[in-house]
mmCIF file of C-alpha atoms and ligand atoms in Angstrom:
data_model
loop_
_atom_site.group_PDB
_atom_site.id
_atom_site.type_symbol
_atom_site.label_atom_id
_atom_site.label_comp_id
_atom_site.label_asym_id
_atom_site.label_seq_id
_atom_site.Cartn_x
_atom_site.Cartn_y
_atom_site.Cartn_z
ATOM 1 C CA UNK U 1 -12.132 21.267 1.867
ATOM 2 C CA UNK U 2 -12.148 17.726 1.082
ATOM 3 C CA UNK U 3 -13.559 14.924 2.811
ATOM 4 C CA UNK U 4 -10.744 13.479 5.599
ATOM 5 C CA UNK U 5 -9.640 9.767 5.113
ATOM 6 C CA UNK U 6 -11.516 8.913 8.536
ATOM 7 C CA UNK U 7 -14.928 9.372 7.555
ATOM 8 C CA UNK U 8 -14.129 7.187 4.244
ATOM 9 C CA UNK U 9 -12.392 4.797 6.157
ATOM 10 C CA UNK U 10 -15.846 3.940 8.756
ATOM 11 C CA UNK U 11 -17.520 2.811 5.714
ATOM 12 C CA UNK U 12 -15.457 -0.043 5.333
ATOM 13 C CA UNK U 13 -15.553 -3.258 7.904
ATOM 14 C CA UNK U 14 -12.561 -5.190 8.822
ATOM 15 C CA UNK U 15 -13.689 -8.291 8.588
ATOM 16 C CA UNK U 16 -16.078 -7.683 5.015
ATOM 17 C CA UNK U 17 -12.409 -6.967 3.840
ATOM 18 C CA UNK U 18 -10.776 -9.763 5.199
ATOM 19 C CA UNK U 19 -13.629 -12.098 4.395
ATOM 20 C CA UNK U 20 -13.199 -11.161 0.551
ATOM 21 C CA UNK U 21 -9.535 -11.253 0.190
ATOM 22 C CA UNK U 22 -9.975 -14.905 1.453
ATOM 23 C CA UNK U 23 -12.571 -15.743 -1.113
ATOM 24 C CA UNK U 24 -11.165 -14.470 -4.092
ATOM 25 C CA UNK U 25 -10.726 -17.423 -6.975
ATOM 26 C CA UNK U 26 -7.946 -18.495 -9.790
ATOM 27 C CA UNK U 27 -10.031 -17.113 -12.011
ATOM 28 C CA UNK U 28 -10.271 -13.521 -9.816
ATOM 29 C CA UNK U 29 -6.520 -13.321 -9.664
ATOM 30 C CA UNK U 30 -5.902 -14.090 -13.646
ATOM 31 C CA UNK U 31 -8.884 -11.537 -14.424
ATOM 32 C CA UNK U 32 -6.754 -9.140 -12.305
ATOM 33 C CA UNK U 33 -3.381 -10.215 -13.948
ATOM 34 C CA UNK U 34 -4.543 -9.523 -17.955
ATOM 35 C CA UNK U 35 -5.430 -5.406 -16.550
ATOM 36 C CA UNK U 36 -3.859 -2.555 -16.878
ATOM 37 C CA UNK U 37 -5.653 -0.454 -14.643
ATOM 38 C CA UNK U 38 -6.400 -2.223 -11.560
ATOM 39 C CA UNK U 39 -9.632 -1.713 -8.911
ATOM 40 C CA UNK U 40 -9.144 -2.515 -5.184
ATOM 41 C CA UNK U 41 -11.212 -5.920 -5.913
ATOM 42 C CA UNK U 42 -8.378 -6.705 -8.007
ATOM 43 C CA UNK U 43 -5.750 -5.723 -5.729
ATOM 44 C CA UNK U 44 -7.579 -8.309 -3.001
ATOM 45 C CA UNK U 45 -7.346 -10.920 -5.630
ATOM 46 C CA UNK U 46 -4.002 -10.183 -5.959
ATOM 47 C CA UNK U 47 -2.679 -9.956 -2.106
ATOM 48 C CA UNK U 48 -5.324 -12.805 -1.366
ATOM 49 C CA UNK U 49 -3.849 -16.826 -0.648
ATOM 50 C CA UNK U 50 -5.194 -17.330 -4.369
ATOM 51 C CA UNK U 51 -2.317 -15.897 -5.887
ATOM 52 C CA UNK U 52 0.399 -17.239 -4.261
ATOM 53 C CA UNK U 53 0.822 -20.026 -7.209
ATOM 54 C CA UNK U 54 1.188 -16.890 -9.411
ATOM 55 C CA UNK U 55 3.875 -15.397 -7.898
ATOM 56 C CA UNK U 56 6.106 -15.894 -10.814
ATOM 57 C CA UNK U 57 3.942 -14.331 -13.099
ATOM 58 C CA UNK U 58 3.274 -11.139 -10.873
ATOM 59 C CA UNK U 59 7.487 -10.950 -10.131
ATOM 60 C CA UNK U 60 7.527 -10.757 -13.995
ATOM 61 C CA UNK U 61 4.865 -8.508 -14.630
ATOM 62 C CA UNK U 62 5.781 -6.168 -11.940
ATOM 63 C CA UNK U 63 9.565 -6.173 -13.451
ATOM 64 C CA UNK U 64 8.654 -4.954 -16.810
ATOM 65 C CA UNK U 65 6.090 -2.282 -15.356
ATOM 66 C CA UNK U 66 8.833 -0.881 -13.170
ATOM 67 C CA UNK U 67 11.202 -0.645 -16.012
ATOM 68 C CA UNK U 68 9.027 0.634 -18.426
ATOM 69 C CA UNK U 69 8.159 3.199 -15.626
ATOM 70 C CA UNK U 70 11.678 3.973 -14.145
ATOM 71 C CA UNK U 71 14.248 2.255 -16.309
ATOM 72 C CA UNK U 72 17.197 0.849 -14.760
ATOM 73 C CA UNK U 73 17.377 2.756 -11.723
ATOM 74 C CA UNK U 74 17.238 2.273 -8.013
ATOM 75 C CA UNK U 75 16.786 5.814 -5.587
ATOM 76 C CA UNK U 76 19.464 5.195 -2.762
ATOM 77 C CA UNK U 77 18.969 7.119 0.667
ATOM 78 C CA UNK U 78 20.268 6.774 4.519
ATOM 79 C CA UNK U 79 17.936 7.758 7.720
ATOM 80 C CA UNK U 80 19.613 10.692 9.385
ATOM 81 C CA UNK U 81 17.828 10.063 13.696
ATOM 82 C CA UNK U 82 17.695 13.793 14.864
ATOM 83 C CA UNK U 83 16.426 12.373 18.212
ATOM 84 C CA UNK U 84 15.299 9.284 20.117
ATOM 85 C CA UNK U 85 13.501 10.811 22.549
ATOM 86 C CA UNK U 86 9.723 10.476 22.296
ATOM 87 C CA UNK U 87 6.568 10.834 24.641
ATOM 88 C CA UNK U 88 4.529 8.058 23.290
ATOM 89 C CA UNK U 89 4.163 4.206 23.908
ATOM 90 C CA UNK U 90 4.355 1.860 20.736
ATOM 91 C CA UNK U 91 4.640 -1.580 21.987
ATOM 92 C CA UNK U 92 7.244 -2.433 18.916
ATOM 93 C CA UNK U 93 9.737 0.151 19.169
ATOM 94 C CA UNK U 94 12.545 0.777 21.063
ATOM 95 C CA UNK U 95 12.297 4.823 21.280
ATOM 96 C CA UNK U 96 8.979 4.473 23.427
ATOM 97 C CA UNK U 97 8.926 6.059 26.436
ATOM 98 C CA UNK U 98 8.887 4.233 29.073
ATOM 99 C CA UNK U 99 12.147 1.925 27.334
ATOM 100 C CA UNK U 100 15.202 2.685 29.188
ATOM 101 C CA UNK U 101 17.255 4.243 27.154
ATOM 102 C CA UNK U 102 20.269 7.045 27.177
ATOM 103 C CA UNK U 103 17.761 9.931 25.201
ATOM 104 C CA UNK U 104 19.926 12.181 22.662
ATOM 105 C CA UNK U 105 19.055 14.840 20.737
ATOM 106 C CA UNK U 106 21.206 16.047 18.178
ATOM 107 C CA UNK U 107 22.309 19.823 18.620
ATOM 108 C CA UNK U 108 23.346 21.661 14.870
ATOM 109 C CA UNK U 109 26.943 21.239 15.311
ATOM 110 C CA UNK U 110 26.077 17.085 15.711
ATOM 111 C CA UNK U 111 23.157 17.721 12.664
ATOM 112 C CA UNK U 112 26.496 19.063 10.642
ATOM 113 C CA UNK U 113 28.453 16.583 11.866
ATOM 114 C CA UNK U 114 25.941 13.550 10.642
ATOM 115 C CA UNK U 115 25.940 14.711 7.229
ATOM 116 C CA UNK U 116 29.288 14.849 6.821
ATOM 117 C CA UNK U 117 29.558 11.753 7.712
ATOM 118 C CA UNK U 118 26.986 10.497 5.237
ATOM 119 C CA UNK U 119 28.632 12.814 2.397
ATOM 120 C CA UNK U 120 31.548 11.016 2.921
ATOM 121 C CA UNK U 121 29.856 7.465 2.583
ATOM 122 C CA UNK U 122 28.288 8.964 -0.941
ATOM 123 C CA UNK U 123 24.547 9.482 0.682
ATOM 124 C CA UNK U 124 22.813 12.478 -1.151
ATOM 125 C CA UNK U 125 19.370 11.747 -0.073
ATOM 126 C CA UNK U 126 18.405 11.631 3.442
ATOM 127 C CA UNK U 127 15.658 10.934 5.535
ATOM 128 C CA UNK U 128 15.205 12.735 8.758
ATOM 129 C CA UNK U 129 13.560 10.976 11.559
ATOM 130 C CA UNK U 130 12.737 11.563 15.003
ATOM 131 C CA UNK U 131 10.326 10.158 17.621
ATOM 132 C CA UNK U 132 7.212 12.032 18.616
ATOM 133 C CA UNK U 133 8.248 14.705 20.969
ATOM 134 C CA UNK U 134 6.601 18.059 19.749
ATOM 135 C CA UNK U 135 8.002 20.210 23.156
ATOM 136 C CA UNK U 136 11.999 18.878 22.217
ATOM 137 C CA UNK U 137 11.805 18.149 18.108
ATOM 138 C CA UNK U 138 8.939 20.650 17.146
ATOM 139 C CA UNK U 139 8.409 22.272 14.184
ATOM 140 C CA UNK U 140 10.834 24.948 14.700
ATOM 141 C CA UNK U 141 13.596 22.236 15.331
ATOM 142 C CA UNK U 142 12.903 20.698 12.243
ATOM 143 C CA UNK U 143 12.760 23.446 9.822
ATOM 144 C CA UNK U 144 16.510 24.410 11.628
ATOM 145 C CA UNK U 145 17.819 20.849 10.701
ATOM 146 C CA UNK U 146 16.221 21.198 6.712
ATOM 147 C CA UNK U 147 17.557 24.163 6.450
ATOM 148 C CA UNK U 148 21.442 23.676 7.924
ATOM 149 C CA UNK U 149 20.996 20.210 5.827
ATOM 150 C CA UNK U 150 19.317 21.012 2.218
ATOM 151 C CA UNK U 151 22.636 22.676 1.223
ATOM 152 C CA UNK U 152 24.358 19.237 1.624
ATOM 153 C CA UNK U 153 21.656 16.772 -0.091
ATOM 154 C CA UNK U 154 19.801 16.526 -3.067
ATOM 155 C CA UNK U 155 16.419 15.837 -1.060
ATOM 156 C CA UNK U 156 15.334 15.544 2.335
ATOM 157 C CA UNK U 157 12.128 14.041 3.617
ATOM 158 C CA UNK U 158 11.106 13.323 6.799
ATOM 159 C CA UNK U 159 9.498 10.958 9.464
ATOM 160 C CA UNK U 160 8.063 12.739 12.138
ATOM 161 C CA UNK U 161 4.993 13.499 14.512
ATOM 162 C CA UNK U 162 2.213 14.118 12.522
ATOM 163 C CA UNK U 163 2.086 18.339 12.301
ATOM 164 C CA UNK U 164 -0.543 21.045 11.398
ATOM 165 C CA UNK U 165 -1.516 21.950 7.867
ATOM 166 C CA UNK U 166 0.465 25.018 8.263
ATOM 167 C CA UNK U 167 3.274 23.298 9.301
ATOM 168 C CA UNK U 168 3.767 21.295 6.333
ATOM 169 C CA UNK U 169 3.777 24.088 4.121
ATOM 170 C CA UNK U 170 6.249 25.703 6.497
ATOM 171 C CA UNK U 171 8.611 23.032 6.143
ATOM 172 C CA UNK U 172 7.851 22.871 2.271
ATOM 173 C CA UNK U 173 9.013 26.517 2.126
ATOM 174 C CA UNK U 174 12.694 25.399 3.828
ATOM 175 C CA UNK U 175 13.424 22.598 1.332
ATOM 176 C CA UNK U 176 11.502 19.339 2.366
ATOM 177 C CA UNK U 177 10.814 17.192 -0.470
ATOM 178 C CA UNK U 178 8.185 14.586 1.180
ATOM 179 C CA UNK U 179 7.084 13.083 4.215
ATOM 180 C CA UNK U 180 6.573 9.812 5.410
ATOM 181 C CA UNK U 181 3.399 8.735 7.918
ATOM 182 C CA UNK U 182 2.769 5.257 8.144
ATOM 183 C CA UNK U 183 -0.679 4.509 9.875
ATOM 184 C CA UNK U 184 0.929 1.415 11.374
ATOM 185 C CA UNK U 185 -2.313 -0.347 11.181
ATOM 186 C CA UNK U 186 -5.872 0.192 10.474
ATOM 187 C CA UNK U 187 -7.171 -2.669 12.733
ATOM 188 C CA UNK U 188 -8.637 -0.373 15.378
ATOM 189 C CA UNK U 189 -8.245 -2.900 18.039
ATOM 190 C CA UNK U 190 -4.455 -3.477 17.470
ATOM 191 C CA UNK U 191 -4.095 -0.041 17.009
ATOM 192 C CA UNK U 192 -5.197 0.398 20.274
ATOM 193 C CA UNK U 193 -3.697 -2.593 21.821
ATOM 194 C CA UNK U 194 0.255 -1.198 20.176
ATOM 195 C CA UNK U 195 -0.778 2.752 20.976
ATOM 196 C CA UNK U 196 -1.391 3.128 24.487
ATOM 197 C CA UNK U 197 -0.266 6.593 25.514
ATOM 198 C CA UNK U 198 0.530 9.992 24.124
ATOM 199 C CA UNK U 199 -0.965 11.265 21.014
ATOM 200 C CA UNK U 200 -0.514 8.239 18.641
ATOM 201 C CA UNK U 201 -3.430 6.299 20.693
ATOM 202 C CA UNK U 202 -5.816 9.030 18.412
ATOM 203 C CA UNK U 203 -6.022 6.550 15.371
ATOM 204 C CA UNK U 204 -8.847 9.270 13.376
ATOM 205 C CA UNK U 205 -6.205 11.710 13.942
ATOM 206 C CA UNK U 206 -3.486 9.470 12.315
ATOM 207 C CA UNK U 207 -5.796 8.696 10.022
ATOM 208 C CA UNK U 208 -6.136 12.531 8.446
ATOM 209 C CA UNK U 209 -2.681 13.602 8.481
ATOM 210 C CA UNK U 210 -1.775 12.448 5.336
ATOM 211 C CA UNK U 211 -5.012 15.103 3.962
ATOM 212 C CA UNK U 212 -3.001 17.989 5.732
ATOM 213 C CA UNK U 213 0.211 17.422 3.855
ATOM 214 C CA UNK U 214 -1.484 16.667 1.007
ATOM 215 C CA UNK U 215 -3.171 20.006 1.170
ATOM 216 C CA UNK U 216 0.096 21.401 1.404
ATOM 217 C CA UNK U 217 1.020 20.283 -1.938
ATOM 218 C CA UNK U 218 4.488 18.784 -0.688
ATOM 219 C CA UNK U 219 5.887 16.669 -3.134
ATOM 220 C CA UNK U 220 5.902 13.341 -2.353
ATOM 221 C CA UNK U 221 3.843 11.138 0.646
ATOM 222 C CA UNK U 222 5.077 8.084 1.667
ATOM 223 C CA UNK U 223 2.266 5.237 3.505
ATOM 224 C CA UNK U 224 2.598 2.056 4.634
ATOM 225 C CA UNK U 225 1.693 -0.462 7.478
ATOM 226 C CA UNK U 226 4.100 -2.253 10.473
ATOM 227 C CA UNK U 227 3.908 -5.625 8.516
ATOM 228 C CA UNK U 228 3.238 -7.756 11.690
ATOM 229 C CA UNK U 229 0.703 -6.074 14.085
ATOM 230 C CA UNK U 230 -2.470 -7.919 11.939
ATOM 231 C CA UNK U 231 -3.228 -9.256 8.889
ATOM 232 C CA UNK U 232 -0.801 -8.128 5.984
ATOM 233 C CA UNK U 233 -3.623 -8.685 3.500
ATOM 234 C CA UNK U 234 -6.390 -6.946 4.824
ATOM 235 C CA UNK U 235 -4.089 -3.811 5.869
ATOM 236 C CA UNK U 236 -2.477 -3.633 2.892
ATOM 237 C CA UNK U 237 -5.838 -2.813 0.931
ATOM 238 C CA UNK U 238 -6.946 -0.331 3.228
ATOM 239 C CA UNK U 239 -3.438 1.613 2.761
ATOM 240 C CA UNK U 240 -4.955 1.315 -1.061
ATOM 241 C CA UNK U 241 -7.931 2.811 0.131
ATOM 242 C CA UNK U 242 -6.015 5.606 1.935
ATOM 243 C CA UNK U 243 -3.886 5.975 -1.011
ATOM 244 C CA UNK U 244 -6.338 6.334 -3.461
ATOM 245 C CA UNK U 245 -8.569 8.871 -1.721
ATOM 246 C CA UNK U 246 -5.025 11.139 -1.514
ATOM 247 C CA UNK U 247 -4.379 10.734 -5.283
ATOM 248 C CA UNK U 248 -8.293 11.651 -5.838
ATOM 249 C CA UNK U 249 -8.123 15.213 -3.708
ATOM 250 C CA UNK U 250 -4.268 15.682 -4.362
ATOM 251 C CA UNK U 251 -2.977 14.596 -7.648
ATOM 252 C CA UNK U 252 -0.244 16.781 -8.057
ATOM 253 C CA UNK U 253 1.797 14.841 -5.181
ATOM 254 C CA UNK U 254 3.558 11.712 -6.067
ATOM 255 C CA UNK U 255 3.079 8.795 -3.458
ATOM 256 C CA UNK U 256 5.392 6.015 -2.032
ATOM 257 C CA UNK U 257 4.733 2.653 -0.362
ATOM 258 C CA UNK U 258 6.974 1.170 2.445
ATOM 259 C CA UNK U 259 7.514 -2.404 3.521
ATOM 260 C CA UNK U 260 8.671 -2.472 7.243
ATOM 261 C CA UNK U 261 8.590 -5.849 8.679
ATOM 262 C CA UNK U 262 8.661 -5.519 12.324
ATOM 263 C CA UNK U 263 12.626 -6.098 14.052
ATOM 264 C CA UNK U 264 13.592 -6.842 17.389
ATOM 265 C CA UNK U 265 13.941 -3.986 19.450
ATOM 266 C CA UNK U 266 14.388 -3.085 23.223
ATOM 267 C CA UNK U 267 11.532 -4.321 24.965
ATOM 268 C CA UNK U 268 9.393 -7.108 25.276
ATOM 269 C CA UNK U 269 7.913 -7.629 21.536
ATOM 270 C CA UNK U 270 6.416 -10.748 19.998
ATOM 271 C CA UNK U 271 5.489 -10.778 16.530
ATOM 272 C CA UNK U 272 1.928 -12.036 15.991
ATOM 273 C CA UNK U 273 1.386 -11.659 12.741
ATOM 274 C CA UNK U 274 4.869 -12.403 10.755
ATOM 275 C CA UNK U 275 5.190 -12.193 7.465
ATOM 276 C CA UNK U 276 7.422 -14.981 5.330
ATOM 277 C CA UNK U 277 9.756 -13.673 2.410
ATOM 278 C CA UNK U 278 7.154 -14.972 -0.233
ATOM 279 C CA UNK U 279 4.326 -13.231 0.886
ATOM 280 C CA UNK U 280 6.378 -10.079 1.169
ATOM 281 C CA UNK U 281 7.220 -10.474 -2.372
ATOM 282 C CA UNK U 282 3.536 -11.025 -3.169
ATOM 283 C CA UNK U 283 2.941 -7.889 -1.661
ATOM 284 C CA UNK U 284 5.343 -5.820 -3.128
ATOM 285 C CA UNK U 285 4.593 -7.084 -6.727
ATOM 286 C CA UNK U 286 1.382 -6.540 -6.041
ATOM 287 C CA UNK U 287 1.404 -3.199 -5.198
ATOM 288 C CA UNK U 288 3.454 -2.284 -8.122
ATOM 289 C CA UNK U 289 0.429 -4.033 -10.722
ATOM 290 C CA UNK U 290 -2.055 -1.764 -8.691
ATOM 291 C CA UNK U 291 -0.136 0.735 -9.589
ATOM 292 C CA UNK U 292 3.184 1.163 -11.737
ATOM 293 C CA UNK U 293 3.798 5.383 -10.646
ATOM 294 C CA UNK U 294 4.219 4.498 -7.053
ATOM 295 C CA UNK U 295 7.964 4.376 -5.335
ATOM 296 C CA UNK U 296 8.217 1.484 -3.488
ATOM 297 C CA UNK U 297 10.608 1.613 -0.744
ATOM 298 C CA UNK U 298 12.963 -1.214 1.062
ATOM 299 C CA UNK U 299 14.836 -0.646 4.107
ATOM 300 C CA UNK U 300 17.831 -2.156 5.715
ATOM 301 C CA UNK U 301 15.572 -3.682 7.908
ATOM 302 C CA UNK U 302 15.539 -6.515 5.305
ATOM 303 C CA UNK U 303 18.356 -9.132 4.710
ATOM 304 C CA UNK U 304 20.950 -8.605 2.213
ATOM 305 C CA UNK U 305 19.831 -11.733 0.452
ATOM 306 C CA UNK U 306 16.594 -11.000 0.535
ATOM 307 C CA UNK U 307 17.044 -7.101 -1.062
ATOM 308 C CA UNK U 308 19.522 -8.032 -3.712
ATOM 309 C CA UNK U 309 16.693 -10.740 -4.691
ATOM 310 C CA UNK U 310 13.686 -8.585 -4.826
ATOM 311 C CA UNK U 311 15.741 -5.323 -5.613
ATOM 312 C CA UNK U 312 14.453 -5.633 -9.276
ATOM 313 C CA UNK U 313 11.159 -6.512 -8.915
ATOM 314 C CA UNK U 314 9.437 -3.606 -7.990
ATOM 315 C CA UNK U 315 11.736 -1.888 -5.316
ATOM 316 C CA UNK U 316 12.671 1.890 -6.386
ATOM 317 C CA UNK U 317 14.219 3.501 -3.749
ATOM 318 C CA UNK U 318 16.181 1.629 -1.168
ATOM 319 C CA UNK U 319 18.231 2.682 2.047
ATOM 320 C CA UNK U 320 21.960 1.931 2.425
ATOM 321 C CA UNK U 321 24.506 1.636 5.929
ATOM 322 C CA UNK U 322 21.353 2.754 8.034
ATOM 323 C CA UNK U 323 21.774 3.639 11.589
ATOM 324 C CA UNK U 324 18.745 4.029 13.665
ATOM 325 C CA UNK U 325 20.475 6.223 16.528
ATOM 326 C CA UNK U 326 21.092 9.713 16.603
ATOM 327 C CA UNK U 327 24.458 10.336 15.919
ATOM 328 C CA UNK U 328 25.476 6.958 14.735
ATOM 329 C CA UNK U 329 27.201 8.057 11.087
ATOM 330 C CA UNK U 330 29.756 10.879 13.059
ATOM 331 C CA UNK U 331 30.519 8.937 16.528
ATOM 332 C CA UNK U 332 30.960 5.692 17.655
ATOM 333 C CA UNK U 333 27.609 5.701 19.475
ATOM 334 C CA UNK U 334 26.348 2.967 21.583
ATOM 335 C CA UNK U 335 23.779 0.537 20.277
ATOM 336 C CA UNK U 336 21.653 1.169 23.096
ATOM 337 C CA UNK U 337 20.156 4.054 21.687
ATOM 338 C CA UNK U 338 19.253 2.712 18.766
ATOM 339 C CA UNK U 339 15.377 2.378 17.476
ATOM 340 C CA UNK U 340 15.600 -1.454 16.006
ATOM 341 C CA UNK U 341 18.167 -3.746 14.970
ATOM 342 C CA UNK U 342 18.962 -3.399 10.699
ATOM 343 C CA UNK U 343 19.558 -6.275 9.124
ATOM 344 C CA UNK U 344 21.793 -5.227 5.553
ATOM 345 C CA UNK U 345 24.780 -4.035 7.134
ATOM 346 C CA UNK U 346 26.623 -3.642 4.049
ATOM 347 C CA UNK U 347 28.059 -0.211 3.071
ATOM 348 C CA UNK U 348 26.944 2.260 0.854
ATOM 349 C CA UNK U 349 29.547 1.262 -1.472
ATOM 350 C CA UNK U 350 29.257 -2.107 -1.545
ATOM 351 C CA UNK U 351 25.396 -1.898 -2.183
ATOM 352 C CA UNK U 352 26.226 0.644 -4.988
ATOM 353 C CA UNK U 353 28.230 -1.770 -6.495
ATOM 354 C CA UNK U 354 25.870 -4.645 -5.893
ATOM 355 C CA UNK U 355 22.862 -2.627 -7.349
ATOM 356 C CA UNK U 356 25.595 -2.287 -10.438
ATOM 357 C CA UNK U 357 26.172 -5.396 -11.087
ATOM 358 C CA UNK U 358 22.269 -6.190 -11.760
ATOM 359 C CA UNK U 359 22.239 -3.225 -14.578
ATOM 360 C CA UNK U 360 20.811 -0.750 -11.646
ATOM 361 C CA UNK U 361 21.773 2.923 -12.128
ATOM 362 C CA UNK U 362 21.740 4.587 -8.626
ATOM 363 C CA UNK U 363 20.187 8.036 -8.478
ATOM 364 C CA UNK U 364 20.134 10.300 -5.483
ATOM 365 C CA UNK U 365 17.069 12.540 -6.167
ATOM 366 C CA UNK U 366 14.185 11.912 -9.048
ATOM 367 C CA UNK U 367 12.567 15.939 -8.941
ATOM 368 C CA UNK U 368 13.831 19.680 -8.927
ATOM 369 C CA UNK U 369 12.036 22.600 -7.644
ATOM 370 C CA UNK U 370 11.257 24.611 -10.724
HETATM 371 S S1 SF4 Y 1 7.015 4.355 16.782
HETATM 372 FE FE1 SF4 Y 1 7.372 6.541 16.764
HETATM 373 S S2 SF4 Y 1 5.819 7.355 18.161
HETATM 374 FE FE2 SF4 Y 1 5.983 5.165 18.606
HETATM 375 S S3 SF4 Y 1 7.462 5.034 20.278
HETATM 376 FE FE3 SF4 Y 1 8.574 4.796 18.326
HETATM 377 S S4 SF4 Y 1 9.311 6.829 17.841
HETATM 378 FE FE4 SF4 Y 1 7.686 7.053 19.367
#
C-alpha cells in the first residue's frame, strides 16, 4: 500500500513554501521557462511575483504546449446538482448547513428529467454533484443516478463526499469516468477556520482521498484549491505536490486541475485572499508548463470575457449554461436553492459557437472503456 498524501504533506512548512515562491529571481523564472520538464522549484518560480513581467511569454508557451498536446479542441460539460442538502459547514458556500435554504433532492424521475433537459441543450458530458450528506446521497444513491444517466452521456464524473476505497471501484463498475475532490486549501489554519463542522473539518482525511480513488484505478482525478481562502501561490504548489505523489503511485489515471475563484453565495462571505484576472492567468499557464498532459478546467463561475480570453491558453475542458441547483435544467426552480451565483450565462450554443469561431473543435468525451 502506498504511502497516503498526509504523511508527505507534514514534511513540508507553509511558510518555507511561501518564503521561496517570494524569493525566486528573473533569472529563476527564465531558467524555468527554457525546460521541458519542469521541478516544483520551477513551478514556484513560475507562480511566484517574479514572473508576472513574463506573462506573455508563458500565455505563448502554454498555447503551443496545449496544442501540440490536444489540438484544437475544447471538452464541453454542464454540472448536473443531484442534491443541495448537506451536513457540513463551509463558510463559502451556500449548501452549508446551517444556510437557510428550501433542501431538494432529486428523485429518478427528476434525475431523468435533468438530462433531458441537458440533451436537449447539446450537453453529453456531465458532472454530478451533490453536497456532503452520506445518510440522503450515499453511495447507493449515486451509483442509481450513474447508472439511470450513463445511457444518456458520453461520460459522467462526479463531485461528491469523499467515499471508501471500495466505493470508488463500485461506482467505477456502473460507468463513472472520474472524480473530482478539491482539498479547498492546504493552509491548516484556514482549513480549519472555513471547515467547522461535519466531516470536512478532518483535513488528513481530505487529504488521502484522492489515494483511495486512485487505488481504484478510475480514470481520471480532478484537484484543485478555492482560489481565495489563502495564498494562491503557495496552495497552488502544494496541489503540485499532491498531484505528483498521485501520478508517482497511480500512473495509469489521467489528472485534471480546476480554477474556482470563490462567488458570492448565501451567507455572510468575504473574500480575503482574491485573486485578479492576471494572476489567474499566471496560474493557469503555469500549470500547463509544469505539465502539458493535465486537463485544465474553467467553470462558468468565470466571466464570459474573461473565458473567451483565456479559453486558448491552456483551458481544455470548460462548462457551459451551468446551474448550481438541483433541478434547475427541467423546472423553473428558484434561485434560492442554488450553491453560488455563475457568472457566463451564455448558452450552450452560443459558447459552441464562440469556441468555433477561435478554431476550437468541441468534444464531449476524450476516452472509451475498452
Ligand atoms: S462546500 Fe461541499 S461540503 Fe461544504 S457546505 Fe458546500 S456542499 Fe457542503
Amino acid at each position: 500500500m502506498p504511502q497516503q498524501f498526509s504523511s508527505i504533506f507534514r514534511r513540508y512548512h507553509w511558510q518555507d513554501i511561501e518564503q521561496a515562491i517570494e524569493s525566486k529571481t528573473s533569472a529563476d523564472v527564465e531558467r524555468a521557462l527554457c525546460k521541458q520538464n519542469l521541478s516544483p522549484a520551477d513551478f514556484q518560480a513560475l507562480l511566484s511575483p517574479a514572473a508576472e513581467q513574463y506573462l506573455e511569454t508563458m500565455a505563448q508557451k502554454s498555447r503551443a504546449l496545449t496544442q501540440q498536446q490536444f489540438g484544437h479542441t475544447m471538452q464541453l460539460y454542464a454540472p448536473l446538482y443531484l442534491s443541495n442538502v448537506c451536513s457540513n459547514i463551509c463558510s463559502y458556500c451556500g449548501f452549508s448547513i446551517n444556510n437557510k435554504l428550501r433542501r431538494k433532492t432529486l428523485d429518478e424521475a427528476e434525475i431523468l428529467a435533468e438530462a433531458k433537459a441537458l440533451k436537449r441543450k447539446g450537453i453529453n458530458n456531465v458532472l454530478l454533484v451533490t453536497g456532503e450528506a452520506p445518510k440522503t446521497v450515499g453511495v447507493e444513491y449515486i451509483e442509481r443516478a450513474i447508472q439511470i444517466l450513463k445511457v444518456h452521456f458520453a461520460q459522467i464524473h462526479i463531485e461528491v463526499q469523499p467515499l471508501q476505497g471500495q466505493e470508488y471501484g463500485r461506482l467505477i463498475a456502473s460507468g463513472m469516468h472520474g472524480v473530482s475532490l478539491y482539498q479547498e486549501t492546504y493552509h491548516r489554519a484556514s482549513y480549519r477556520e472555513h471547515h467547522t463542522k461535519g466531516n470536512k473539518t478532518n483535513m488528513d482525511a481530505r487529504l488521502n482521498a484522492p489515494d483511495q480513488i486512485g487505488q481504484q484505478g478510475v480514470h481520471k482525478i480532478g484537484l484543485g484549491v478555492l482560489l481565495g481562502l489563502a495564498n494562491w501561490r503557495t496552495d497552488s504548489l502544494f496541489c503540485a505536490l499532491h498531484l505528483r505523489h498521485l501520478q508517482k503511485h497511480y500512473w495509469r489515471t489521467r489528472y485534471a486541475i480546476s480554477f474556482p475563484r470563490l462567488r458570492p453565495c448565501a451567507g455572510d462571505y468575504t473574500i480575503k485572499h482574491p485573486v485578479t484576472d492576471r494572476q489567474l492567468v499566471q496560474l493557469i499557464t503555469a500549470w500547463r508548463l509544469f505539465d502539458n498532459t493535465l486537463d485544465l478546467n474553467l467553470s462558468t463561475r468565470e466571466q464570459q470575457d474573461f473565458r473567451d480570453a483565456v479559453c486558448q491558453l491552456g483551458i481544455t475542458s470548460m462548462s457551459a449554461e451551468s446551474s448550481t441547483q438541483p433541478g434547475g435544467y427541467a423546472e423553473n426552480t428558484q434561485a434560492a436553492l442554488q450553491q453560488f451565483e455563475i457568472s457566463d450565462e451564455r448558452s450552450v450554443e452560443q459558447v459552441h459557437s464562440m469556441l468555433n469561431i477561435k478554431g476550437l473543435e468541441v468534444i464531449h468525451k476524450d476516452w472509451h472503456w475498452a
